[in-house]
Tab-separated table of C-alpha atoms in Angstrom:
chain	number	residue	atom	x	y	z
A	142	UNK	CA	0.021	0.088	0.047
A	143	UNK	CA	2.772	2.451	0.964
A	144	UNK	CA	4.587	1.716	-2.319
A	145	UNK	CA	1.498	2.868	-4.350
A	146	UNK	CA	0.153	5.709	-2.278
A	147	UNK	CA	2.974	6.785	0.138
A	148	UNK	CA	2.382	7.350	3.722
A	149	UNK	CA	-0.764	9.429	4.497
A	150	UNK	CA	0.650	11.345	7.599
A	151	UNK	CA	-0.580	14.906	7.811
A	152	UNK	CA	-2.826	14.319	4.826
A	153	UNK	CA	-6.349	15.343	4.415
A	154	UNK	CA	-9.771	14.400	2.993
A	155	UNK	CA	-11.999	16.997	1.393
A	156	UNK	CA	-15.806	17.001	0.728
A	157	UNK	CA	-15.704	19.734	-1.771
A	158	UNK	CA	-19.539	20.525	-1.736
A	159	UNK	CA	-21.726	22.994	-3.642
A	160	UNK	CA	-23.032	24.296	-0.500
A	161	UNK	CA	-20.279	23.503	2.103
A	162	UNK	CA	-16.668	22.275	2.203
A	163	UNK	CA	-15.576	20.025	4.970
A	164	UNK	CA	-11.904	19.082	5.539
A	165	UNK	CA	-10.810	16.023	7.415
A	166	UNK	CA	-7.196	15.742	8.837
A	167	UNK	CA	-5.972	12.282	9.450
A	168	UNK	CA	-5.896	11.482	13.270
A	169	UNK	CA	-7.800	14.745	14.066
A	170	UNK	CA	-11.099	14.337	12.279
A	171	UNK	CA	-13.130	17.154	10.626
A	172	UNK	CA	-11.260	20.362	11.474
A	173	UNK	CA	-13.020	22.726	9.039
A	174	UNK	CA	-16.648	23.217	7.944
A	175	UNK	CA	-17.414	26.302	5.957
A	176	UNK	CA	-19.699	27.433	3.144
A	177	UNK	CA	-18.342	27.022	-0.308
A	178	UNK	CA	-18.571	30.796	-0.961
A	179	UNK	CA	-15.938	33.352	-2.042
A	180	UNK	CA	-16.225	37.162	-1.960
A	181	UNK	CA	-14.508	38.788	-4.895
A	182	UNK	CA	-13.608	42.204	-5.984
A	183	UNK	CA	-15.493	42.709	-9.360
A	184	UNK	CA	-12.771	45.109	-10.678
A	185	UNK	CA	-9.402	43.513	-9.589
A	186	UNK	CA	-10.719	39.771	-9.241
A	187	UNK	CA	-9.036	39.754	-5.831
A	188	UNK	CA	-10.492	37.489	-3.211
A	189	UNK	CA	-11.921	39.462	-0.234
A	190	UNK	CA	-13.304	36.731	1.911
A	191	UNK	CA	-13.784	32.953	1.943
A	192	UNK	CA	-16.220	30.673	3.786
A	193	UNK	CA	-18.252	31.771	6.753
A	194	UNK	CA	-17.087	35.491	6.161
A	195	UNK	CA	-17.950	35.418	2.496
A	196	UNK	CA	-21.363	33.731	3.092
A	197	UNK	CA	-22.470	36.502	5.396
A	198	UNK	CA	-21.838	38.769	2.465
A	199	UNK	CA	-24.287	36.982	0.153
A	200	UNK	CA	-26.961	39.386	-1.176
A	201	UNK	CA	-25.323	42.299	1.014
A	202	UNK	CA	-22.420	43.261	-0.880
A	203	UNK	CA	-21.543	46.747	-2.368
A	204	UNK	CA	-21.285	47.127	-6.028
A	205	UNK	CA	-17.522	46.436	-6.379
A	206	UNK	CA	-17.697	43.073	-4.371
A	207	UNK	CA	-19.804	40.025	-5.247
A	208	UNK	CA	-20.120	36.958	-3.233
A	209	UNK	CA	-20.326	33.856	-5.345
A	210	UNK	CA	-20.430	30.145	-5.163
A	211	UNK	CA	-17.974	28.615	-7.323
A	212	UNK	CA	-19.237	25.232	-7.303
A	213	UNK	CA	-22.554	24.399	-9.210
A	214	UNK	CA	-24.314	20.994	-9.252
A	215	UNK	CA	-21.339	19.460	-7.725
A	216	UNK	CA	-18.781	20.410	-10.196
A	217	UNK	CA	-16.525	23.504	-10.701
A	218	UNK	CA	-18.257	26.417	-12.284
A	219	UNK	CA	-15.309	28.910	-11.895
A	220	UNK	CA	-11.908	27.256	-12.034
A	221	UNK	CA	-9.860	30.346	-10.648
A	222	UNK	CA	-12.193	30.984	-7.846
A	223	UNK	CA	-12.444	27.417	-6.724
A	224	UNK	CA	-8.659	27.102	-6.608
A	225	UNK	CA	-8.523	30.415	-4.479
A	226	UNK	CA	-11.076	28.730	-2.256
A	227	UNK	CA	-9.371	25.415	-1.931
A	228	UNK	CA	-5.960	27.134	-1.341
A	229	UNK	CA	-7.483	29.095	1.536
A	230	UNK	CA	-8.987	25.833	3.065
A	231	UNK	CA	-5.958	23.615	2.523
A	232	UNK	CA	-3.470	26.512	3.853
A	233	UNK	CA	-6.012	26.998	6.940
A	234	UNK	CA	-5.720	23.266	8.018
A	235	UNK	CA	-2.183	22.395	6.843
A	236	UNK	CA	-0.262	25.340	8.381
A	237	UNK	CA	1.747	22.992	10.773
A	238	UNK	CA	2.421	20.341	8.072
A	239	UNK	CA	6.039	19.406	7.149
A	240	UNK	CA	5.135	18.888	3.452
A	241	UNK	CA	2.285	19.904	1.152
A	242	UNK	CA	-0.554	17.405	1.844
A	243	UNK	CA	-1.886	14.657	-0.030
A	244	UNK	CA	-5.639	14.789	-0.589
A	245	UNK	CA	-8.441	12.426	-0.837
A	246	UNK	CA	-11.388	14.370	-2.535
A	247	UNK	CA	-14.940	13.224	-3.045
A	248	UNK	CA	-16.559	13.921	-6.342
A	249	UNK	CA	-20.049	13.268	-7.692
A	250	UNK	CA	-20.328	9.874	-9.442
A	251	UNK	CA	-21.926	11.249	-12.522
A	252	UNK	CA	-19.299	13.994	-13.391
A	253	UNK	CA	-17.336	13.637	-16.737
A	254	UNK	CA	-13.626	13.033	-17.177
A	255	UNK	CA	-12.970	16.528	-17.927
A	256	UNK	CA	-14.770	17.831	-14.815
A	257	UNK	CA	-12.919	15.309	-12.781
A	258	UNK	CA	-9.689	16.450	-14.108
A	259	UNK	CA	-10.768	19.962	-13.306
A	260	UNK	CA	-11.311	19.150	-9.747
A	261	UNK	CA	-7.784	17.461	-9.512
A	262	UNK	CA	-5.924	20.168	-11.228
A	263	UNK	CA	-7.753	22.790	-9.096
A	264	UNK	CA	-6.682	20.857	-5.849
A	265	UNK	CA	-2.993	20.580	-7.152
A	266	UNK	CA	-2.805	24.181	-7.974
A	267	UNK	CA	-4.103	24.993	-4.482
A	268	UNK	CA	-1.083	23.328	-2.856
A	269	UNK	CA	-1.803	19.460	-2.744
A	270	UNK	CA	1.128	17.303	-3.712
A	271	UNK	CA	-1.119	14.483	-4.928
A	272	UNK	CA	-4.883	14.160	-5.343
A	273	UNK	CA	-6.787	10.986	-5.240
A	274	UNK	CA	-10.615	11.072	-5.927
A	275	UNK	CA	-13.316	9.029	-4.562
A	276	UNK	CA	-17.075	8.731	-5.816
A	277	UNK	CA	-19.116	10.640	-3.462
A	278	UNK	CA	-21.572	7.979	-2.752
A	279	UNK	CA	-18.823	5.679	-1.952
A	280	UNK	CA	-17.295	8.133	0.554
A	281	UNK	CA	-20.814	8.624	2.116
A	282	UNK	CA	-21.406	4.896	2.517
A	283	UNK	CA	-18.007	4.487	4.177
A	284	UNK	CA	-18.670	7.493	6.396
A	285	UNK	CA	-22.003	6.088	7.559
A	286	UNK	CA	-20.487	2.800	8.442
A	287	UNK	CA	-22.135	0.648	5.842
A	288	UNK	CA	-20.264	-2.740	5.498
A	289	UNK	CA	-19.386	-2.171	1.835
A	290	UNK	CA	-16.885	-5.127	1.760
A	291	UNK	CA	-19.606	-7.693	2.370
A	292	UNK	CA	-21.055	-9.518	-0.516
A	293	UNK	CA	-24.564	-7.961	0.113
A	294	UNK	CA	-26.295	-4.914	-1.034
A	295	UNK	CA	-25.632	-1.585	0.638
A	296	UNK	CA	-27.711	1.355	-0.638
A	297	UNK	CA	-26.898	4.974	0.001
A	298	UNK	CA	-28.950	8.153	-0.893
A	299	UNK	CA	-26.783	11.208	-0.253
A	300	UNK	CA	-28.754	14.538	-0.947
A	301	UNK	CA	-26.212	17.305	-0.965
A	302	UNK	CA	-26.411	20.909	-2.049
A	303	UNK	CA	-25.893	20.511	-5.936
A	304	UNK	CA	-26.348	16.685	-6.593
A	305	UNK	CA	-28.152	13.697	-5.172
A	306	UNK	CA	-26.010	10.806	-5.256
A	307	UNK	CA	-27.526	7.157	-5.142
A	308	UNK	CA	-25.674	4.069	-5.242
A	309	UNK	CA	-25.832	0.330	-4.497
A	310	UNK	CA	-22.551	-1.079	-3.371
A	311	UNK	CA	-21.251	-4.544	-2.722
A	312	UNK	CA	-17.869	-6.067	-2.242
A	313	UNK	CA	-16.122	-2.785	-2.159
A	314	UNK	CA	-17.584	-1.903	-5.794
A	315	UNK	CA	-20.402	0.329	-7.065
A	316	UNK	CA	-22.909	-2.094	-8.628
A	317	UNK	CA	-25.053	0.808	-9.971
A	318	UNK	CA	-25.221	4.511	-9.291
A	319	UNK	CA	-27.178	7.487	-10.320
A	320	UNK	CA	-26.272	11.067	-9.838
A	321	UNK	CA	-28.817	13.829	-10.540
A	322	UNK	CA	-28.216	17.556	-10.431
A	323	UNK	CA	-31.412	18.090	-8.246
A	324	UNK	CA	-30.706	18.574	-4.516
A	325	UNK	CA	-30.584	21.280	-1.789
A	326	UNK	CA	-30.165	24.322	-4.271
A	327	UNK	CA	-33.120	23.231	-6.362
A	328	UNK	CA	-35.057	23.003	-3.199
A	329	UNK	CA	-33.998	26.638	-2.478
A	330	UNK	CA	-35.008	27.727	-5.763
A	331	UNK	CA	-38.276	25.991	-5.559
A	332	UNK	CA	-39.091	28.016	-2.546
A	333	UNK	CA	-37.948	31.270	-4.016
A	334	UNK	CA	-40.287	30.673	-6.931
A	335	UNK	CA	-43.190	29.851	-4.761
A	336	UNK	CA	-42.852	32.950	-2.727
A	337	UNK	CA	-42.894	35.076	-5.825
A	338	UNK	CA	-45.721	33.311	-7.406
A	339	UNK	CA	-47.858	32.999	-4.337
A	340	UNK	CA	-47.172	36.099	-2.510
A	341	UNK	CA	-45.319	38.600	-5.021
A	342	UNK	CA	-42.525	38.281	-2.500
A	343	UNK	CA	-38.821	38.364	-3.503
A	344	UNK	CA	-36.553	36.649	-1.215
A	345	UNK	CA	-32.765	35.617	-1.461
A	346	UNK	CA	-30.884	32.338	-1.288
A	347	UNK	CA	-30.276	32.698	2.457
A	348	UNK	CA	-33.799	33.229	3.203
A	349	UNK	CA	-34.937	30.327	1.248
A	350	UNK	CA	-32.542	28.151	3.006
A	351	UNK	CA	-33.720	29.281	6.363
A	352	UNK	CA	-37.282	28.554	5.411
A	353	UNK	CA	-36.321	25.064	4.119
A	354	UNK	CA	-34.371	24.311	7.409
A	355	UNK	CA	-36.963	25.788	9.877
A	356	UNK	CA	-40.301	24.503	8.453
A	357	UNK	CA	-39.413	22.585	5.296
A	358	UNK	CA	-40.973	18.863	5.161
A	359	UNK	CA	-41.638	16.164	2.642
A	360	UNK	CA	-44.346	14.357	4.496
A	361	UNK	CA	-47.407	15.676	6.356
A	362	UNK	CA	-46.446	16.628	9.956
A	363	UNK	CA	-48.258	15.829	13.299
A	364	UNK	CA	-48.317	19.507	14.005
A	365	UNK	CA	-47.733	21.950	11.100
A	366	UNK	CA	-45.370	24.851	11.693
A	367	UNK	CA	-45.391	28.565	10.714
A	368	UNK	CA	-42.697	31.096	10.182
A	369	UNK	CA	-42.515	34.834	9.491
A	370	UNK	CA	-40.709	35.777	6.213
A	371	UNK	CA	-39.415	39.132	5.273
A	372	UNK	CA	-38.551	40.211	1.634
A	373	UNK	CA	-39.532	42.680	-0.915
A	374	UNK	CA	-42.739	43.196	-2.577
A	375	UNK	CA	-42.227	42.654	-6.409
A	376	UNK	CA	-45.235	44.898	-7.207
A	377	UNK	CA	-44.748	47.848	-4.779
A	378	UNK	CA	-40.980	47.415	-4.516
A	379	UNK	CA	-41.255	47.906	-0.698
A	380	UNK	CA	-40.240	45.720	2.324
A	381	UNK	CA	-42.854	43.148	3.220
A	382	UNK	CA	-43.517	40.471	5.944
A	383	UNK	CA	-45.825	37.546	5.629
A	384	UNK	CA	-46.474	34.271	7.470
A	385	UNK	CA	-46.185	30.839	5.844
A	386	UNK	CA	-46.998	27.284	6.742
A	387	UNK	CA	-45.010	24.061	6.434
A	388	UNK	CA	-47.909	22.815	4.305
A	389	UNK	CA	-47.182	25.698	1.819
A	390	UNK	CA	-43.570	24.967	1.810
A	391	UNK	CA	-44.121	21.185	1.351
A	392	UNK	CA	-46.323	22.013	-1.611
A	393	UNK	CA	-43.391	24.204	-3.043
A	394	UNK	CA	-41.015	21.407	-2.779
A	395	UNK	CA	-43.082	18.676	-3.913
A	396	UNK	CA	-41.939	18.612	-7.622
A	397	UNK	CA	-38.341	18.590	-6.610
A	398	UNK	CA	-38.524	16.004	-4.048
A	399	UNK	CA	-40.593	13.975	-6.614
A	400	UNK	CA	-37.390	14.050	-8.864
A	401	UNK	CA	-35.332	12.580	-5.961
A	402	UNK	CA	-37.887	9.837	-5.401
A	403	UNK	CA	-37.758	8.941	-9.187
A	404	UNK	CA	-34.136	8.659	-9.060
A	405	UNK	CA	-34.278	6.192	-6.052
A	406	UNK	CA	-36.822	4.224	-7.875
A	407	UNK	CA	-34.678	4.096	-11.017
A	408	UNK	CA	-31.780	2.803	-9.017
A	409	UNK	CA	-33.787	0.113	-7.497
A	410	UNK	CA	-35.133	-1.098	-10.758
A	411	UNK	CA	-31.534	-1.411	-11.857
A	412	UNK	CA	-30.491	-3.423	-8.941
A	413	UNK	CA	-29.757	-7.244	-9.617
A	414	UNK	CA	-32.368	-9.478	-8.149
A	415	UNK	CA	-30.025	-11.258	-5.567
A	416	UNK	CA	-29.155	-7.893	-4.244
A	417	UNK	CA	-32.719	-6.512	-4.253
A	418	UNK	CA	-33.464	-9.355	-1.933
A	419	UNK	CA	-30.875	-8.032	0.460
A	420	UNK	CA	-32.523	-4.488	0.448
A	421	UNK	CA	-36.002	-5.910	1.401
A	422	UNK	CA	-34.424	-6.391	4.984
A	423	UNK	CA	-31.677	-3.833	5.030
A	424	UNK	CA	-33.248	-0.892	3.304
A	425	UNK	CA	-31.036	2.002	2.620
A	426	UNK	CA	-29.304	4.857	4.475
A	427	UNK	CA	-29.872	8.586	3.876
A	428	UNK	CA	-26.901	11.204	4.241
A	429	UNK	CA	-26.274	14.634	3.195
A	430	UNK	CA	-28.045	17.873	4.150
A	431	UNK	CA	-31.298	16.812	2.357
A	432	UNK	CA	-31.679	13.920	4.720
A	433	UNK	CA	-32.452	16.396	7.504
A	434	UNK	CA	-35.688	17.659	5.731
A	435	UNK	CA	-38.542	16.603	7.941
A	436	UNK	CA	-40.244	13.293	6.793
A	437	UNK	CA	-38.188	12.675	3.742
A	438	UNK	CA	-37.203	9.137	5.121
A	439	UNK	CA	-40.953	8.480	5.705
A	440	UNK	CA	-41.822	9.640	2.137
A	441	UNK	CA	-39.108	7.396	0.425
A	442	UNK	CA	-40.039	4.435	2.683
A	443	UNK	CA	-43.756	4.858	1.524
A	444	UNK	CA	-42.751	5.150	-2.107
A	445	UNK	CA	-40.318	2.280	-2.295
A	446	UNK	CA	-41.519	-0.091	0.531
A	447	UNK	CA	-38.253	-0.389	2.070
A	448	UNK	CA	-37.037	0.647	5.504
A	449	UNK	CA	-35.216	4.012	5.389
A	450	UNK	CA	-32.510	5.213	8.088
A	451	UNK	CA	-31.083	8.566	8.227
A	452	UNK	CA	-27.590	8.520	9.343
A	453	UNK	CA	-26.510	9.875	12.823
A	454	UNK	CA	-24.511	12.738	11.171
A	455	UNK	CA	-25.486	13.041	7.728
A	456	UNK	CA	-23.754	16.373	7.020
A	457	UNK	CA	-20.415	14.746	7.912
A	458	UNK	CA	-20.914	11.526	6.045
A	459	UNK	CA	-18.747	12.288	2.912
A	460	UNK	CA	-16.065	13.876	4.872
A	461	UNK	CA	-15.832	10.984	7.420
A	462	UNK	CA	-15.721	8.650	4.394
A	463	UNK	CA	-12.631	10.392	3.001
A	464	UNK	CA	-11.174	10.315	6.466
A	465	UNK	CA	-11.657	6.473	6.658
A	466	UNK	CA	-9.955	6.216	3.164
A	467	UNK	CA	-6.866	7.958	4.558
A	468	UNK	CA	-6.723	5.340	7.283
A	469	UNK	CA	-7.362	2.293	5.051
A	470	UNK	CA	-6.700	2.547	1.274
A	471	UNK	CA	-7.145	-1.164	0.319
A	472	UNK	CA	-10.382	-0.476	-1.705
A	473	UNK	CA	-8.527	2.335	-3.571
A	474	UNK	CA	-5.748	-0.475	-4.438
A	475	UNK	CA	-8.327	-2.547	-5.962
A	476	UNK	CA	-9.900	0.337	-8.013
A	477	UNK	CA	-6.654	2.138	-8.838
């Protein structure tokens, strides 16, 4: 193992997400968890802020500064800005390292070779001495503790910010995977569209995300929730406050969540019969921020007839998976 990959002391795993980036340092665990946002000077293209500080600027910047998310749908939308963001994160966690870190980085299973190469080159330019990629659903499955080395079906549904990754894994390999570019960002957009359509209220990404987190649901609740929302009236152009219910938000999210349900069903239809038999008892595990939407596990269980479990720490699943790979690279040797 050492002959192929070297020793992974002081090396790191990265979950380079559309919404958030998590960094795992070997023997230390997850040491960084910040939004994948960069604030740029629009004239000089100089980076003004990254991560938490930059996210606070979203929708609030003066004319010469723009806060952008360089990742879109799980892939790099702006190479230079992604490189600057990665450099910031890598330097932040590796300041005490004796040498540039080697990086294990999780990527969506459905990206092209060109997109995959862009991720590797971006990390190399940002200061990594070597980059190894791992499919996101594999990292998530490892991170939630699924026994992927067994000759049985292990199914993971990882709903992130830009993509939903679904995979059936057996004997350390992906039997079938499906990656759709419908996830947390699409849910936010659905809420923004609904508020404009139903109330003539214009809201930003941060407000939409807050609505999703506070009262969003995929399944009827025992007690419906309400929330006060502030924005701008699209007709009068003045600030406006309304109250909405979780039932309305569920209606807004319905079509987007239906796309995720369809992708899960397609994956199950492509599963070999022997492995399908395993899933009847084992069901599947959910990870990613989307797994935290109230009742989405119940909805998927209803639509598939299978037991559905939400992992204990869904937001950290992929990052923890990259960390586990740093400690045990045996599956990487088989897939190198």
